[in-house]
Amino acid sequence: MQPDDVALALDAIGEPVWIAGGWGVDALVGRQTREHRDLDVLVPAARLEAALAALAELGCEVETDWLPVRVEVAGARLRVDLHPVIERSDALVQRVLDGELCYPIERLTTGLIGDRPVRCIDVELQRELHSGYEPRAADVHDLARLDEIGSRS
């Protein structure tokens, strides 16, 4: 199972979803640049059950339930970390452990996973989300990819 399989399965829920995290960076780059532990997906909170059902059909089961913040499902070859969001007119709003995280609508864009266009968050918001903590090796890698994209713009 590949991330584009997951994106295709989640299309069936009838609402847009957005790819974030490391795969979101790779979607902006247009190719996979590193191995990933999981696929982070922003999913409308009202369609979370439908998303879980679609992933169950792919063999995924709930492994970590921190709702309403996140729920992680795992299958034979992929982990998906679902982050429920409420869609407002100006932003997607995700509950986090210490409040809320806003994804402004104008910061949502598209990228590619394989040959498949996917919705994701833009370079600057990705960069912001990679700040405020000690970066891991994967974060350093992702930030370097974001810098490359920024230098091409």
Coordinates of C-alpha atoms in Angstrom, one line a residue:
M1 CA 0.0 0.0 0.0
Q2 CA 1.4 3.4 -1.0
P3 CA 0.4 6.9 0.1
D4 CA -1.3 7.5 -3.2
D5 CA -3.5 4.4 -2.5
V6 CA -4.5 6.0 0.8
A7 CA -5.3 9.3 -0.9
L8 CA -7.4 7.5 -3.4
A9 CA -9.3 5.6 -0.7
L10 CA -9.9 8.7 1.2
D11 CA -11.3 10.4 -1.8
A12 CA -14.3 8.1 -1.3
I13 CA -15.3 9.9 1.9
G14 CA -16.7 12.7 -0.3
E15 CA -14.7 15.5 1.4
P16 CA -11.2 16.9 0.7
V17 CA -8.3 15.7 2.8
W18 CA -4.8 17.3 3.0
I19 CA -1.4 15.6 3.2
A20 CA 0.9 17.1 5.9
G21 CA 4.2 16.1 7.6
G22 CA 7.0 14.5 5.6
W23 CA 4.8 13.2 2.8
G24 CA 3.4 16.7 2.5
V25 CA 6.9 18.0 2.0
D26 CA 7.6 15.2 -0.6
A27 CA 4.3 16.1 -2.3
L28 CA 5.5 19.7 -2.7
V29 CA 8.9 18.4 -4.0
G30 CA 7.0 16.1 -6.4
R31 CA 8.8 12.9 -5.5
Q32 CA 9.6 10.8 -2.5
T33 CA 12.9 12.0 -0.9
R34 CA 13.1 9.8 2.2
E35 CA 11.5 6.9 4.0
H36 CA 8.5 7.8 6.1
R37 CA 7.1 6.3 9.3
D38 CA 3.6 7.4 8.5
L39 CA 1.3 9.5 6.3
D40 CA -0.2 12.5 8.1
V41 CA -3.6 13.4 6.8
L42 CA -5.9 16.3 7.8
V43 CA -9.4 15.0 7.5
P44 CA -12.7 16.8 8.1
A45 CA -13.8 15.8 11.6
A46 CA -17.3 15.2 10.4
R47 CA -16.0 12.5 8.0
L48 CA -13.5 10.9 10.4
E49 CA -15.6 7.7 10.8
A50 CA -15.9 7.4 7.0
A51 CA -12.1 7.8 6.7
L52 CA -11.5 5.1 9.3
A53 CA -13.9 2.8 7.4
A54 CA -12.1 3.5 4.1
L55 CA -8.8 2.7 5.7
A56 CA -10.2 -0.4 7.4
E57 CA -11.0 -1.7 3.9
L58 CA -7.3 -1.4 3.1
G59 CA -6.5 -3.5 6.2
C60 CA -5.7 -0.7 8.7
E61 CA -6.7 -0.9 12.3
V62 CA -6.7 1.8 15.0
E63 CA -3.4 1.6 16.9
T64 CA -3.3 5.0 18.8
D65 CA -6.4 6.9 19.7
W66 CA -5.8 10.4 21.0
L67 CA -9.0 11.8 19.8
P68 CA -10.0 14.5 19.3
V69 CA -6.4 15.4 18.5
R70 CA -5.4 12.4 16.3
V71 CA -5.9 8.8 15.6
E72 CA -3.3 6.5 14.1
V73 CA -4.1 3.4 12.1
A74 CA -1.7 0.8 10.9
G75 CA -1.8 -1.8 8.2
A76 CA 0.6 -4.3 6.8
R77 CA 2.8 -1.7 5.0
L78 CA 1.7 1.8 6.0
R79 CA 0.7 3.9 9.0
V80 CA -1.8 6.7 8.6
D81 CA -2.0 9.5 11.2
L82 CA -5.4 11.1 10.9
H83 CA -5.8 14.7 12.3
P84 CA -9.4 15.7 12.5
V85 CA -10.0 19.4 11.4
I86 CA -13.0 21.7 11.4
E87 CA -13.3 23.7 8.3
R88 CA -14.1 27.4 8.8
S89 CA -14.3 30.0 6.0
D90 CA -10.8 31.1 6.7
A91 CA -8.9 28.1 8.0
L92 CA -8.9 24.4 8.9
V93 CA -8.7 24.1 12.6
Q94 CA -7.1 21.1 14.4
R95 CA -7.2 20.5 18.1
V96 CA -3.8 19.9 19.6
L97 CA -2.9 19.0 23.1
D98 CA -2.4 22.6 24.2
G99 CA -5.1 24.4 22.1
E100 CA -5.7 24.7 18.4
L101 CA -3.6 24.8 15.2
C102 CA -4.9 26.8 12.3
Y103 CA -4.1 26.0 8.6
P104 CA -5.2 29.2 6.8
I105 CA -7.2 28.4 3.6
E106 CA -4.8 30.5 1.5
R107 CA -1.9 28.2 2.7
L108 CA -3.5 25.1 1.2
T109 CA -2.1 24.0 -2.1
T110 CA -1.5 20.9 -4.2
G111 CA 1.5 18.6 -4.8
L112 CA 2.2 15.2 -6.2
I113 CA 2.6 11.8 -4.7
G114 CA 3.7 9.5 -7.6
D115 CA 1.7 10.8 -10.5
R116 CA -1.3 11.7 -8.4
P117 CA -2.2 15.3 -7.5
V118 CA -2.9 15.6 -3.7
R119 CA -4.0 18.5 -1.5
C120 CA -1.3 19.6 0.9
I121 CA -0.1 22.6 2.9
D122 CA 2.3 25.1 1.3
V123 CA 6.0 25.5 1.7
E124 CA 5.9 28.4 4.2
L125 CA 3.3 26.7 6.5
Q126 CA 5.4 23.5 6.4
R127 CA 8.4 25.5 7.4
E128 CA 6.5 27.1 10.3
L129 CA 5.2 23.7 11.5
H130 CA 8.9 22.5 11.5
S131 CA 9.8 25.2 14.1
G132 CA 9.7 25.5 17.8
Y133 CA 11.3 22.2 18.7
E134 CA 14.6 20.4 18.4
P135 CA 14.6 19.0 14.8
R136 CA 15.1 15.3 14.3
A137 CA 17.2 14.0 11.3
A138 CA 14.0 13.7 9.3
D139 CA 13.0 17.3 10.1
V140 CA 16.4 18.6 9.0
H141 CA 16.0 16.6 5.8
D142 CA 12.5 18.1 5.2
L143 CA 13.7 21.6 5.9
A144 CA 16.5 21.3 3.4
R145 CA 13.9 20.1 0.8
L146 CA 11.7 23.1 1.7
D147 CA 14.7 25.4 1.2
E148 CA 15.4 23.9 -2.2
I149 CA 11.8 24.6 -3.2
G150 CA 11.9 28.1 -1.9
S151 CA 15.1 28.8 -3.9
R152 CA 13.3 27.8 -7.1
S153 CA 10.3 30.0 -6.5

